[in-house]
Amino acid sequence: MKERTVTVYRTAKKTVDEFTVPYNERTTILDALEYIRLQKDPDLMYRQSCHHGSCGTCGMAVNGEFVLSCIKRLADIPEDQAVRIEPLPTMHQIGDLAFDPAEFFNEFPDDIEYKRVSEVNTDAPVPRDMEHYERFESCIECGLCVTSCPVTEDWMGPAALASIHRMIEKNPDDADTWLDRAADKRGVERCTKDFSCSRVCPTGVAPGKRITLLGSMIKKREKARASEEKPE
Amino acid sequence: MQPMGNVSDTHVVVVGGGGTGAAILYDLVQRGFKATLFERGELTCGSTGRHHGLLHSGARYVVKDRAVGRECMNEVRILKRIAPEAIEANRGVFVAFTEEEEAYRETFEEACAEADIPTQWLNADELLAMEPRLNPTLRGGVMVPDGTLDAYRLPMHFFAGARQLGAVIRNFARVESFVFEGRRIAGVTVRDLRTGTDETVACDLVINATGGWAGKLAAMADIDLPITPAPGTMLAHQGRLVNNIIERLRPASDGDILVPQRGLSIIGSTQWQSDDPDDCTVPDKDVDFLTRAAIDMVPDFKDTKYHKAWAAVRPLAGASSTEEEGRELSRDFDVRNHGTLDGVEGMLSLTGGKATTLRIMGEKTVDVVCGMFDVEVPCRTADEPLPNYRQFFRHGVLV
């Protein structure tokens, strides 16, 4: 196996530690951190769970790029480049690379559903006691979009707004209620259309596009309401 | 859901923040115990989160073990009721691709019937209509109520329930040693990784829910716990190819489960043996083997893009010295009271088990705890819906 030097941010020292890690073509940043924790420093703090980009716990900054460390491969970083691993900057830091996502999750409305109709083989017959095949939403709630967002004012953020847009797509009859929430002053109007959220999203949710669509829906509703109020 | 108040002042420490620890913790506080959980890393960071996601109807185990099959089926029914948001409640199909597999149908269906697992035979045309990407050489398949679980969000539902009822949850807090009073464990010494400081926490009972690491924790109390950490590899490709979980109609072996999850297709698994539960390096040969196994069942898998290969440790109960022996170990679980078995009072260990049965593992463990402390409160975890996993975070940041 080849070897590579990586630097890891350490909270206690307010500086970085340097480690040499073995790697092959499949080794990810998370694998490298596992090696460091198990072989070099058992106190290294970072979040991890599924190891395949489904749980959303392991977001980090690698050379300044916001990624899921479990699917970001060391081999994809040119060998002449250093590998600098840091925590996601806007999250509530609890040590080294670890953060507590409570503030992030608290932006999601309580009644956001986490499942949707499967998009695969939609014409195929389904078992007799089922309406349709279902699957989890694509959004894994990793927070990379929120971290990448340049908006500095307090607002709901791209993940929560994208989830609201998904609710409208799934339940168009309830659009009004959801649009009320998106039209909050901490909502859509704060977006500066930078679209960095869509660029960093590891599962293709395109929050930027969804926020823009919410904005158009809100405008259209305002127009419709205004014309209703006009006397004949 | 309201806290019942402490029917007992008994303080129980749970070590291990995986699915089993989550279910035990929730059950403990629901029955009125004071409970604190310690996890050395983030919650679900051991084997729990790395699960391939197959919610087992029990069909995979039923030919070998009717009781485990029946228990799985019962738990699937309960989990769909109490944590619907953590499950893609589709189906599984045990597909006969070969003549030999078709011949296994009768044995399989009989065993399922005896364990109360509903089955439906689909002939080749019916099955290909339902799952057009399956290898068209197939001969038919048996549909069962398998599903896909979210290996992170399902246990987080239990953690949310536990936190709502007042359980103390400490992640990044590693148990370093036990505090003994004679031959009784009276507490644990814990290192808080956030602060780098050690503290001692008194308790009446420790529950070792560390899965594949259970032998290591028990050894810290000089207890020899027979356990076989048995890692296995899983391989995810990008693209959802099927809606049902695809398995092979034959005795459980390697590379015979294809799980659709979100936009991924995940093929599992393999099994080898390790002395060290932390050693989870994916062998190169596993990736090639699993790729071929997936293509064999769903040829389009070859046109999908590699996403990730990873490994996780199964916490098999019992000792085994060879891989063959390891495969023969049951997927059942055991609650071991070290007071009666090893002369060390104040500690229980869980060995074995699997993700689908996390709730019942919690129930049976807390039944034992109730017996030890003369508490007569029935388990209610099967009856009450769990709060959504996002509710876990409504209680603020963990400290």
XYZ file of C-alpha atoms in Angstrom:
631
model
C 0.000 0.000 0.000
C 1.101 3.531 -0.714
C 1.404 6.103 2.080
C 0.195 9.634 2.395
C 0.567 12.426 4.951
C -2.620 14.025 6.190
C -3.090 16.874 8.650
C -5.987 16.806 11.076
C -7.330 19.753 13.054
C -7.177 19.200 16.848
C -9.323 21.326 19.119
C -7.316 20.955 22.299
C -4.137 22.234 20.667
C -5.884 24.686 18.318
C -3.549 23.419 15.642
C -3.087 20.440 13.364
C -1.505 17.022 13.886
C 0.278 15.296 11.067
C -0.182 11.578 10.401
C 1.043 9.149 7.785
C -1.651 6.770 6.582
C -1.617 3.805 4.190
C -4.074 3.952 1.297
C -5.213 2.208 -1.851
C -7.613 3.273 -4.590
C -10.665 2.710 -2.349
C -9.388 4.322 0.889
C -11.544 7.255 1.964
C -10.855 10.159 4.309
C -12.965 8.344 6.913
C -10.894 5.168 6.500
C -7.774 7.275 7.084
C -9.298 8.733 10.264
C -10.236 5.231 11.442
C -6.630 4.166 10.920
C -5.380 7.152 12.927
C -7.841 6.557 15.785
C -7.146 2.827 15.994
C -3.378 2.907 15.449
C -2.179 6.315 16.623
C -4.604 8.309 18.763
C -7.737 6.787 20.344
C -8.933 10.238 21.477
C -9.430 11.621 17.959
C -13.037 12.818 17.653
C -15.076 12.612 14.449
C -18.586 11.515 13.526
C -19.333 8.416 11.484
C -22.026 5.811 11.123
C -22.955 4.207 7.801
C -19.709 4.443 5.792
C -21.626 4.654 2.494
C -23.105 8.121 2.222
C -26.552 7.392 3.665
C -26.572 8.593 7.270
C -25.186 12.093 6.764
C -23.050 12.204 9.920
C -19.498 12.448 8.557
C -19.330 15.798 6.780
C -15.917 17.518 6.943
C -13.795 20.084 5.154
C -11.033 18.453 3.120
C -8.661 21.031 1.634
C -11.485 23.492 2.151
C -14.000 21.432 0.192
C -17.111 20.281 2.099
C -17.490 16.526 1.623
C -18.793 13.328 3.182
C -15.564 11.832 4.474
C -16.870 8.277 3.946
C -17.026 8.617 0.177
C -14.241 11.136 -0.463
C -11.294 9.056 -1.697
C -7.707 9.912 -0.887
C -6.668 8.706 -4.329
C -8.832 11.433 -5.893
C -6.640 14.121 -4.332
C -3.526 14.669 -6.516
C -0.428 13.222 -4.879
C 1.406 16.544 -4.960
C -1.345 18.132 -2.866
C -1.388 18.141 0.920
C -4.479 16.637 2.586
C -5.893 18.977 5.216
C -8.861 17.666 7.236
C -10.911 20.180 9.240
C -14.373 20.303 10.827
C -17.346 21.854 9.015
C -16.864 25.492 9.984
C -20.421 26.658 10.699
C -21.518 23.678 12.810
C -21.557 23.531 16.619
C -18.050 22.193 17.236
C -17.580 19.695 20.042
C -14.020 18.557 19.433
C -11.540 17.876 16.633
C -13.672 17.096 13.576
C -16.896 16.358 15.471
C -19.935 18.610 15.704
C -23.378 18.406 17.283
C -26.063 18.774 14.591
C -28.940 19.795 16.910
C -29.154 23.364 15.570
C -29.151 22.072 11.990
C -31.941 19.540 12.637
C -34.029 22.057 14.512
C -34.603 24.046 11.316
C -36.664 21.165 9.865
C -40.386 21.515 10.566
C -41.723 18.694 12.782
C -43.972 17.160 10.160
C -41.494 16.745 7.299
C -41.901 13.206 5.953
C -38.827 11.150 5.215
C -40.256 8.806 2.595
C -41.392 9.117 -1.001
C -42.692 7.004 -3.864
C -39.951 5.008 -5.595
C -39.033 6.310 -9.048
C -37.931 2.868 -10.268
C -40.098 0.570 -12.441
C -43.136 2.773 -11.883
C -45.193 0.867 -14.448
C -44.516 -2.493 -12.810
C -47.235 -4.257 -10.789
C -46.970 -3.941 -7.009
C -47.869 -6.525 -4.347
C -51.623 -6.632 -3.802
C -51.697 -4.931 -0.402
C -49.418 -2.052 -1.426
C -50.219 1.191 -3.237
C -46.708 1.756 -4.536
C -43.085 0.978 -3.789
C -41.510 3.520 -1.487
C -38.051 4.761 -0.571
C -36.300 7.216 1.695
C -35.822 10.769 0.507
C -32.526 11.532 -1.227
C -31.606 14.199 1.339
C -29.436 12.569 3.992
C -29.427 15.696 6.186
C -25.639 15.974 6.259
C -25.615 19.759 6.477
C -23.017 20.332 3.751
C -25.425 22.685 1.971
C -25.936 24.762 5.101
C -22.186 24.982 5.684
C -21.509 26.062 2.116
C -24.208 28.750 2.091
C -22.787 32.301 2.004
C -25.852 33.819 3.737
C -24.662 35.030 7.130
C -28.014 36.254 8.466
C -30.041 33.926 10.656
C -32.269 31.842 8.390
C -33.798 28.399 7.859
C -31.105 27.367 5.416
C -31.146 25.286 2.238
C -31.757 21.822 3.751
C -34.955 22.708 5.596
C -36.304 24.744 2.671
C -35.543 21.932 0.219
C -37.462 19.550 2.472
C -40.435 21.938 2.426
C -40.322 21.984 -1.358
C -40.320 18.181 -1.382
C -43.422 18.199 0.835
C -45.202 20.395 -1.717
C -44.141 18.112 -4.564
C -45.521 15.132 -2.655
C -48.648 16.839 -1.294
C -49.669 19.598 -3.721
C -53.005 19.994 -1.913
C -51.163 21.208 1.184
C -49.020 23.687 -0.777
C -50.527 26.736 0.919
C -49.532 25.699 4.420
C -45.999 24.835 3.355
C -45.620 28.043 1.355
C -46.606 30.006 4.455
C -43.630 28.494 6.222
C -41.254 29.078 3.324
C -42.447 32.699 3.097
C -41.331 33.324 6.672
C -38.857 36.187 6.993
C -36.227 33.573 7.922
C -37.169 31.678 4.755
C -36.820 31.956 0.982
C -36.289 35.733 0.878
C -32.892 35.406 2.545
C -31.486 33.286 -0.307
C -28.882 35.054 -2.458
C -28.983 32.442 -5.256
C -25.352 31.456 -4.858
C -26.204 27.779 -5.511
C -23.173 26.520 -3.604
C -25.722 24.352 -1.743
C -26.558 22.487 -4.937
C -22.898 22.115 -5.851
C -21.866 20.466 -2.573
C -24.940 18.233 -2.172
C -23.659 14.630 -2.234
C -27.041 13.155 -3.202
C -28.242 15.552 -5.911
C -31.085 17.190 -3.975
C -30.444 20.586 -5.647
C -31.599 22.745 -2.728
C -30.800 25.961 -4.643
C -33.187 25.056 -7.438
C -35.864 24.095 -4.926
C -35.567 27.390 -3.034
C -35.865 29.270 -6.340
C -38.980 27.266 -7.204
C -40.446 28.014 -3.770
C -39.752 31.714 -4.443
C -41.670 31.571 -7.736
C -44.583 29.769 -6.077
C -44.749 32.398 -3.360
C -44.708 35.226 -5.933
C -47.362 33.535 -8.046
C -49.553 33.119 -4.980
C -49.110 36.768 -4.033
C -50.109 37.839 -7.548
C -53.158 35.599 -7.518
C -54.199 36.921 -4.141
C -53.702 40.523 -5.244
C -55.858 40.060 -8.338
C -58.560 38.394 -6.263
C -58.647 41.417 -3.982
C -59.031 43.888 -6.904
C -62.592 45.074 -7.332
C -64.261 43.994 -10.612
C -45.717 9.562 26.055
C -45.045 10.663 29.630
C -42.195 9.730 31.942
C -43.529 7.457 34.663
C -41.263 8.784 37.368
C -38.738 6.479 38.908
C -40.430 3.327 40.113
C -36.949 2.599 41.268
C -33.935 4.716 42.177
C -31.848 2.094 40.486
C -29.256 3.659 38.217
C -28.275 1.584 35.212
C -25.284 2.392 33.013
C -25.486 1.163 29.434
C -22.175 0.898 27.598
C -22.418 1.072 23.808
C -24.415 3.534 21.732
C -25.483 1.216 18.924
C -28.949 -0.087 18.140
C -28.953 -2.512 21.062
C -27.873 0.152 23.560
C -30.508 2.508 22.161
C -33.320 -0.024 22.589
C -32.172 -1.017 26.091
C -31.882 2.607 27.187
C -35.360 3.462 25.894
C -36.892 0.426 27.570
C -35.111 1.167 30.865
C -36.376 4.739 31.166
C -39.831 3.776 29.954
C -40.041 1.309 32.834
C -38.873 3.948 35.288
C -35.173 3.276 35.768
C -32.574 6.006 35.890
C -30.269 5.323 32.983
C -27.083 6.724 31.484
C -25.510 5.592 28.231
C -21.840 5.955 27.314
C -20.528 5.631 23.776
C -16.860 6.083 22.923
C -17.584 7.789 19.584
C -20.668 9.148 17.869
C -23.902 7.211 18.427
C -24.213 4.216 16.048
C -20.531 4.483 15.001
C -19.697 0.791 15.528
C -21.451 -1.943 13.574
C -24.934 -0.440 13.840
C -24.704 2.253 11.176
C -22.738 0.056 8.796
C -25.566 -2.447 8.440
C -26.538 -3.193 4.837
C -30.110 -2.248 5.654
C -32.005 -5.506 5.254
C -34.978 -5.555 7.591
C -35.297 -9.298 8.067
C -38.702 -10.949 7.905
C -36.830 -13.918 9.301
C -37.009 -15.855 6.045
C -33.215 -15.849 5.709
C -32.810 -17.745 8.968
C -36.012 -19.720 9.156
C -34.944 -23.015 7.593
C -32.161 -23.322 10.153
C -33.947 -21.714 13.082
C -37.757 -21.386 13.273
C -37.644 -19.433 16.541
C -35.322 -16.738 15.183
C -37.447 -16.544 12.033
C -40.648 -16.118 13.996
C -39.076 -13.494 16.239
C -37.816 -11.468 13.254
C -41.260 -11.516 11.639
C -42.877 -10.327 14.805
C -40.336 -7.522 15.167
C -40.830 -6.428 11.545
C -44.543 -6.014 12.237
C -43.784 -3.992 15.372
C -41.078 -1.776 13.833
C -43.302 -0.897 10.875
C -45.829 0.313 13.419
C -43.566 2.175 15.847
C -40.928 3.603 13.454
C -42.447 3.774 9.949
C -40.176 6.626 8.840
C -37.084 4.458 9.316
C -38.244 1.685 6.978
C -38.735 1.382 3.214
C -41.619 -1.033 3.693
C -41.353 -2.846 0.384
C -40.842 -6.622 0.047
C -38.141 -9.185 -0.445
C -38.032 -11.892 -3.071
C -36.033 -15.085 -2.681
C -35.356 -15.762 -6.340
C -34.702 -19.178 -7.864
C -32.180 -18.580 -10.633
C -31.192 -22.248 -10.934
C -32.914 -25.613 -10.933
C -31.310 -26.352 -7.586
C -32.693 -23.154 -6.105
C -36.153 -23.924 -7.449
C -35.967 -27.301 -5.715
C -35.365 -25.513 -2.411
C -38.765 -23.804 -2.645
C -40.743 -26.416 -0.735
C -38.346 -26.580 2.227
C -38.288 -22.799 2.358
C -42.036 -22.243 2.132
C -42.756 -24.908 4.759
C -40.325 -23.353 7.204
C -41.803 -19.893 6.600
C -45.317 -21.215 7.198
C -44.269 -22.793 10.481
C -42.787 -19.487 11.629
C -45.793 -17.406 10.568
C -43.897 -15.636 7.758
C -46.348 -15.032 4.889
C -45.081 -16.069 1.444
C -46.298 -15.759 -2.118
C -44.852 -17.681 -5.076
C -44.334 -15.593 -8.200
C -43.726 -17.410 -11.449
C -41.040 -16.170 -13.844
C -43.382 -13.899 -15.837
C -44.944 -12.351 -12.747
C -41.568 -11.768 -11.144
C -39.995 -10.244 -14.262
C -42.982 -7.941 -14.654
C -42.460 -6.735 -11.092
C -38.651 -6.540 -11.297
C -37.680 -6.241 -14.978
C -33.953 -5.938 -14.233
C -33.628 -9.403 -12.728
C -31.600 -11.939 -14.665
C -34.203 -13.306 -17.128
C -32.978 -16.869 -16.685
C -34.838 -16.960 -13.364
C -37.493 -19.578 -12.657
C -39.622 -17.723 -10.129
C -39.357 -16.554 -6.561
C -40.930 -16.445 -3.123
C -42.043 -13.027 -1.943
C -41.708 -12.303 1.797
C -42.219 -9.184 3.956
C -38.553 -8.106 4.047
C -37.808 -4.396 3.853
C -35.032 -1.825 3.995
C -34.163 -0.113 7.260
C -32.192 3.070 7.722
C -29.396 1.802 9.912
C -28.779 5.239 11.411
C -32.305 6.597 11.688
C -33.935 3.482 13.176
C -31.745 3.457 16.305
C -31.987 7.261 16.464
C -35.768 6.817 16.857
C -35.035 4.779 20.009
C -32.520 7.368 21.223
C -35.145 10.068 20.636
C -37.629 8.116 22.763
C -35.036 7.580 25.487
C -34.022 11.229 25.585
C -37.633 12.370 25.739
C -38.088 10.221 28.854
C -35.022 11.594 30.598
C -32.230 9.175 29.744
C -28.753 10.681 29.903
C -26.829 10.090 26.684
C -23.089 10.712 26.572
C -21.343 10.289 23.249
C -17.576 10.659 22.869
C -17.319 9.278 26.420
C -15.222 6.126 26.682
C -15.490 3.692 29.580
C -11.899 3.166 30.781
C -12.382 0.862 33.755
C -14.818 -0.504 36.295
C -15.055 0.510 39.944
C -15.252 -2.590 42.118
C -16.625 -3.011 45.626
C -15.389 -6.495 46.428
C -16.679 -8.711 43.611
C -19.389 -6.249 42.661
C -19.149 -3.555 39.994
C -20.250 -0.290 41.611
C -19.468 2.167 38.864
C -17.498 3.056 35.774
C -14.636 5.417 35.095
C -15.250 7.347 31.936
C -13.031 9.585 29.823
C -14.878 12.513 28.318
C -13.139 13.069 24.994
C -14.572 16.595 24.766
C -12.643 17.729 27.834
C -9.979 15.045 28.136
C -10.943 14.485 31.767
C -11.824 11.280 33.626
C -14.801 10.930 35.934
C -16.325 8.156 37.999
C -20.027 7.419 37.714
C -21.672 5.237 40.354
C -24.322 2.756 39.301
C -26.234 -0.285 40.450
C -25.786 -2.181 37.219
C -23.728 -2.021 34.044
C -25.147 -3.373 30.795
C -22.522 -4.289 28.229
C -24.177 -3.541 24.883
C -21.011 -3.136 22.868
C -21.763 -5.785 20.231
C -18.570 -7.081 18.661
C -16.582 -5.297 21.385
C -18.429 -7.087 24.236
C -15.509 -9.438 24.840
C -13.103 -6.511 25.194
C -15.295 -4.683 27.698
C -15.919 -7.873 29.708
C -12.171 -8.501 29.828
C -11.799 -5.166 31.654
C -13.763 -6.839 34.471
C -11.666 -10.027 34.151
C -14.595 -11.850 32.582
C -14.062 -14.245 29.715
C -16.967 -13.696 27.339
C -17.314 -16.119 24.430
C -17.879 -13.973 21.371
C -16.835 -14.133 17.744
C -16.398 -10.821 15.951
C -17.223 -11.778 12.367
C -16.768 -8.948 9.848
C -18.424 -8.909 6.468
C -18.095 -6.705 3.390
C -20.829 -4.767 1.623
C -20.616 -3.008 -1.724
C -22.807 -0.093 -2.833
C -23.252 1.048 -6.431
C -25.043 4.203 -7.563
C -28.495 3.631 -8.994
C -31.561 1.939 -7.610
C -32.166 -1.080 -9.825
C -34.942 -2.868 -7.949
C -37.636 -2.079 -5.398
C -37.739 -5.428 -3.633
C -34.810 -6.852 -1.755
C -33.412 -9.595 -3.954
C -32.099 -12.737 -2.268
C -31.287 -16.197 -3.506
C -33.594 -19.121 -2.803
C -30.980 -21.277 -1.117
C -29.381 -21.652 2.312
C -27.863 -18.329 3.408
C -24.393 -17.811 1.970
C -22.144 -15.000 0.714
C -23.134 -12.420 -1.890
C -26.807 -13.359 -1.919
C -28.566 -10.158 -0.743
C -29.124 -7.115 -2.958
C -30.707 -4.266 -0.988
C -32.177 -1.188 -2.685
C -31.839 1.859 -0.443
C -32.551 5.449 -1.517
C -30.728 5.721 -4.851
C -28.265 2.928 -4.130
C -28.001 -0.805 -4.727
C -26.108 -2.610 -1.973
C -24.832 -6.162 -2.366
C -23.797 -8.162 0.696
C -22.162 -9.835 2.272
C -19.129 -11.937 3.070
C -17.937 -13.301 6.385
C -14.529 -13.801 7.877
C -13.220 -14.042 11.374
C -11.220 -11.535 13.341
C -9.777 -11.371 16.840
C -10.052 -7.622 16.727
C -13.514 -6.094 16.183
C -11.857 -2.848 15.075
C -10.112 -4.508 12.164
C -12.549 -3.938 9.327
C -10.337 -3.535 6.278
C -12.136 -4.620 3.130
C -10.314 -7.481 1.369
C -9.800 -6.780 -2.368
C -11.205 -10.167 -3.301
C -14.524 -9.332 -1.619
C -15.181 -6.410 -3.952
C -14.669 -8.557 -7.067
C -16.713 -11.400 -5.612
C -19.640 -9.169 -4.615
C -19.638 -7.362 -7.967
C -19.935 -10.688 -9.780
C -22.599 -11.919 -7.359
C -24.715 -8.811 -7.960
C -24.355 -9.013 -11.742
C -25.413 -12.645 -11.554
C -28.743 -11.620 -10.028
C -29.210 -8.206 -11.698
C -27.084 -7.918 -14.872
C -27.502 -4.105 -15.099
C -25.418 -3.815 -11.933
C -22.347 -3.935 -14.221
C -23.346 -0.609 -15.790
C -23.716 1.184 -12.471
C -20.957 3.163 -10.829
C -18.964 2.045 -7.791
C -20.008 4.052 -4.744
C -18.420 2.447 -1.691
C -17.192 -0.841 -0.230
C -17.117 -1.152 3.536
C -17.119 -3.777 6.255
C -18.871 -4.233 9.592
C -18.495 -6.658 12.474
C -21.279 -9.093 13.342
C -21.327 -9.764 17.082
C -21.839 -13.532 16.969
C -22.610 -15.130 20.335
C -20.318 -17.964 21.264
C -16.757 -18.908 20.537
C -15.509 -20.389 17.294
C -12.041 -21.027 16.031
C -12.688 -21.355 12.311
C -14.745 -19.488 9.732
C -16.852 -22.580 9.141
C -17.691 -22.808 12.838
C -18.445 -19.091 12.805
C -21.094 -19.569 10.116
C -22.802 -22.190 12.251
C -23.207 -19.785 15.168
C -26.803 -18.701 15.634
C -27.990 -15.144 14.957
C -29.927 -15.399 18.205
C -28.923 -13.282 21.179
C -28.213 -14.008 24.791
C -28.396 -11.912 27.971
C -25.636 -13.078 30.295
C -25.706 -12.266 33.989
C -22.078 -12.265 35.100
C -23.157 -12.504 38.735
C -24.467 -16.021 38.300
C -22.144 -17.072 35.471
C -18.796 -15.598 36.469
C -19.134 -14.450 40.056
C -18.917 -10.770 39.109
C -22.033 -8.993 40.356
C -23.488 -5.884 38.784
C -23.013 -6.537 35.104
C -25.005 -8.022 32.228
C -23.642 -8.609 28.730
C -25.519 -9.011 25.503
C -24.062 -11.244 22.872
C -25.303 -12.006 19.393
C -28.399 -10.476 17.874
C -28.983 -8.333 14.823
C -30.438 -5.008 13.749
C -33.986 -6.235 13.093
C -34.365 -7.545 16.641
C -33.008 -4.507 18.504
C -36.317 -3.800 20.256
C -36.857 -7.324 21.578
C -33.223 -7.453 22.695
C -33.976 -4.343 24.736
C -37.168 -5.885 26.123
C -35.560 -9.167 27.174
C -32.583 -7.425 28.728
C -34.743 -5.062 30.750
C -36.930 -8.017 31.795
C -33.783 -9.457 33.376
C -33.009 -6.091 35.002
C -36.557 -5.920 36.422
C -36.113 -9.415 37.829
C -32.857 -8.416 39.522
C -34.342 -5.351 41.211
C -37.871 -6.650 41.912
C -39.505 -4.160 39.587
C -42.814 -5.263 38.132
C -43.406 -2.971 35.180
C -44.337 -4.561 31.875
C -42.541 -3.618 28.650
C -44.456 -1.144 26.493
C -41.986 -0.528 23.675
C -44.001 -2.594 21.185
C -47.166 -0.597 21.798
C -46.151 3.035 21.634
C -44.955 4.732 18.441
C -41.456 6.151 18.771
C -40.836 9.846 18.254
C -39.233 10.622 14.896
C -35.410 10.558 14.941
C -35.287 14.325 14.355
C -36.935 14.746 17.764
C -33.693 13.545 19.293
C -32.152 16.885 18.400
C -35.035 18.938 19.805
C -33.502 18.540 23.259
C -30.472 20.603 22.333
C -26.826 19.691 21.948
C -25.394 16.747 23.882
C -22.902 17.652 26.592
